[in-house]
Amino acid sequence: QVQLQESGPGLVKPSETLSLTCSVSGGSISSYYWNWIRQSPGKGLEWIAYMYYSGTTNYNPSLKSRVTISVDPSKNQVSLTLRSVTAADTAVYYCARRAAAGRNFDHWGQGTLVTVSS
Amino acid sequence: QSVLTQPPSVSGAPGQRVTISCSGSSSNLGAGYDAHWYQQLPGTAPKLLIYANSKRPSGVPDRFSGSKSGTSASLAITGLQAEDEADYYCQSFDSTLSGSHVVFGGGTKVTVL
């Protein structure tokens, strides 16, 4: 059974860079799209970005200028970097898998809460 | 303002049937992109409930069903149970000048009376 586990700092200062890692176990990163999705407190889901294991990327236009997603097949990890954070970036960040054939997210991590505050 | 529009809340008594709508446009559901639905229980990550408009992953009770027509999709829960109290989100893709991107509805809170 595939499992996804997000990790990263729980607190980031305004204007700094947020870096998160998603560790994938029980399966390979190959042949899937790897996504980051966030949920601000009490709000809905917001897709951030995806990366296909071969390197193709796609970013939410509203975040594209500040986001970088990467995949390390050797470590079975997916990473997210979000630059110049503000309080509006406070959210639970989820890693999610999307099969190449489908356009839905069939596996999710438990999420990690990131608070942006000085 | 979500690209896909859902009602903020719906409610029903145990055993009743409730439906949740997901309204899109010609650039997403109307363009042929499928609708997918997720259930998010309090304090947990979303879980895939319905994919490709009407298909249920293994383990999802057949009380949950989905449909899509034109620019709208809907999720129905029949025989509502207390454990169905959760937030539900629809998801699809949207085509823009910058490419196609994932979009979610704003979410619907289901309350079991």
PDB file of C-alpha atoms in Angstrom, chain A residues 27-85:
ATOM      1  CA  GLY A  27       5.540   2.092  -4.296  1.00  0.00           C
ATOM      2  CA  SER A  28       7.611   3.774  -6.960  1.00  0.00           C
ATOM      3  CA  ILE A  29       7.529   7.392  -7.992  1.00  0.00           C
ATOM      4  CA  SER A  30       7.706   6.311 -11.620  1.00  0.00           C
ATOM      5  CA  SER A  31       4.679   6.642 -13.905  1.00  0.00           C
ATOM      6  CA  TYR A  32       2.773   9.027 -11.667  1.00  0.00           C
ATOM      7  CA  TYR A  33       2.083  12.729 -11.317  1.00  0.00           C
ATOM      8  CA  TRP A  34       3.085  14.104  -7.912  1.00  0.00           C
ATOM      9  CA  ASN A  35       1.140  17.045  -6.581  1.00  0.00           C
ATOM     10  CA  TRP A  36       1.125  19.551  -3.776  1.00  0.00           C
ATOM     11  CA  ILE A  37      -2.246  20.816  -2.562  1.00  0.00           C
ATOM     12  CA  ARG A  38      -2.893  23.134   0.361  1.00  0.00           C
ATOM     13  CA  GLN A  39      -5.781  24.058   2.616  1.00  0.00           C
ATOM     14  CA  SER A  40      -5.831  27.278   4.575  1.00  0.00           C
ATOM     15  CA  PRO A  41      -7.467  27.059   8.015  1.00  0.00           C
ATOM     16  CA  GLY A  42     -11.200  26.651   7.606  1.00  0.00           C
ATOM     17  CA  LYS A  43     -10.971  26.988   3.837  1.00  0.00           C
ATOM     18  CA  GLY A  44     -11.121  24.784   0.771  1.00  0.00           C
ATOM     19  CA  LEU A  45      -8.492  22.950  -1.242  1.00  0.00           C
ATOM     20  CA  GLU A  46      -6.049  24.782  -3.489  1.00  0.00           C
ATOM     21  CA  TRP A  47      -3.873  22.940  -5.980  1.00  0.00           C
ATOM     22  CA  ILE A  48      -0.306  24.247  -6.061  1.00  0.00           C
ATOM     23  CA  ALA A  49       1.678  22.227  -8.605  1.00  0.00           C
ATOM     24  CA  TYR A  50       2.445  18.859 -10.084  1.00  0.00           C
ATOM     25  CA  MET A  51       5.461  17.142 -11.508  1.00  0.00           C
ATOM     26  CA  TYR A  52       5.507  14.000 -13.617  1.00  0.00           C
ATOM     27  CA  TYR A  53       8.281  11.649 -12.653  1.00  0.00           C
ATOM     28  CA  SER A  54       9.961  12.276 -16.001  1.00  0.00           C
ATOM     29  CA  GLY A  55      10.221  16.003 -15.296  1.00  0.00           C
ATOM     30  CA  THR A  56       7.129  17.690 -16.763  1.00  0.00           C
ATOM     31  CA  THR A  57       5.786  20.360 -14.426  1.00  0.00           C
ATOM     32  CA  ASN A  58       2.579  22.382 -14.136  1.00  0.00           C
ATOM     33  CA  TYR A  59       1.938  25.207 -11.701  1.00  0.00           C
ATOM     34  CA  ASN A  60      -1.097  27.065 -10.413  1.00  0.00           C
ATOM     35  CA  PRO A  61      -0.879  30.383 -12.301  1.00  0.00           C
ATOM     36  CA  SER A  62      -1.543  32.311  -9.094  1.00  0.00           C
ATOM     37  CA  LEU A  63       1.503  30.792  -7.388  1.00  0.00           C
ATOM     38  CA  LYS A  64       3.781  30.019 -10.319  1.00  0.00           C
ATOM     39  CA  SER A  65       6.210  32.880  -9.721  1.00  0.00           C
ATOM     40  CA  ARG A  66       6.999  31.686  -6.196  1.00  0.00           C
ATOM     41  CA  VAL A  67       6.856  27.875  -6.460  1.00  0.00           C
ATOM     42  CA  THR A  68       9.233  25.128  -7.510  1.00  0.00           C
ATOM     43  CA  ILE A  69       8.386  21.423  -7.421  1.00  0.00           C
ATOM     44  CA  SER A  70      10.931  18.661  -7.873  1.00  0.00           C
ATOM     45  CA  VAL A  71      11.102  14.872  -7.728  1.00  0.00           C
ATOM     46  CA  ASP A  72      14.040  12.726  -6.610  1.00  0.00           C
ATOM     47  CA  PRO A  73      13.414   9.173  -7.869  1.00  0.00           C
ATOM     48  CA  SER A  74      16.527   7.889  -6.123  1.00  0.00           C
ATOM     49  CA  LYS A  75      15.058   8.870  -2.766  1.00  0.00           C
ATOM     50  CA  ASN A  76      11.391   8.403  -3.702  1.00  0.00           C
ATOM     51  CA  GLN A  77      10.757  11.976  -2.609  1.00  0.00           C
ATOM     52  CA  VAL A  78       8.835  14.964  -3.903  1.00  0.00           C
ATOM     53  CA  SER A  79       9.768  18.463  -2.802  1.00  0.00           C
ATOM     54  CA  LEU A  80       8.077  21.844  -2.751  1.00  0.00           C
ATOM     55  CA  THR A  81       9.704  25.259  -2.408  1.00  0.00           C
ATOM     56  CA  LEU A  82       7.570  28.346  -1.859  1.00  0.00           C
ATOM     57  CA  ARG A  83       9.412  31.659  -1.781  1.00  0.00           C
ATOM     58  CA  SER A  84       8.558  35.004  -0.168  1.00  0.00           C
ATOM     59  CA  VAL A  85       5.862  33.594   2.078  1.00  0.00           C
TER      60      VAL A  85
END
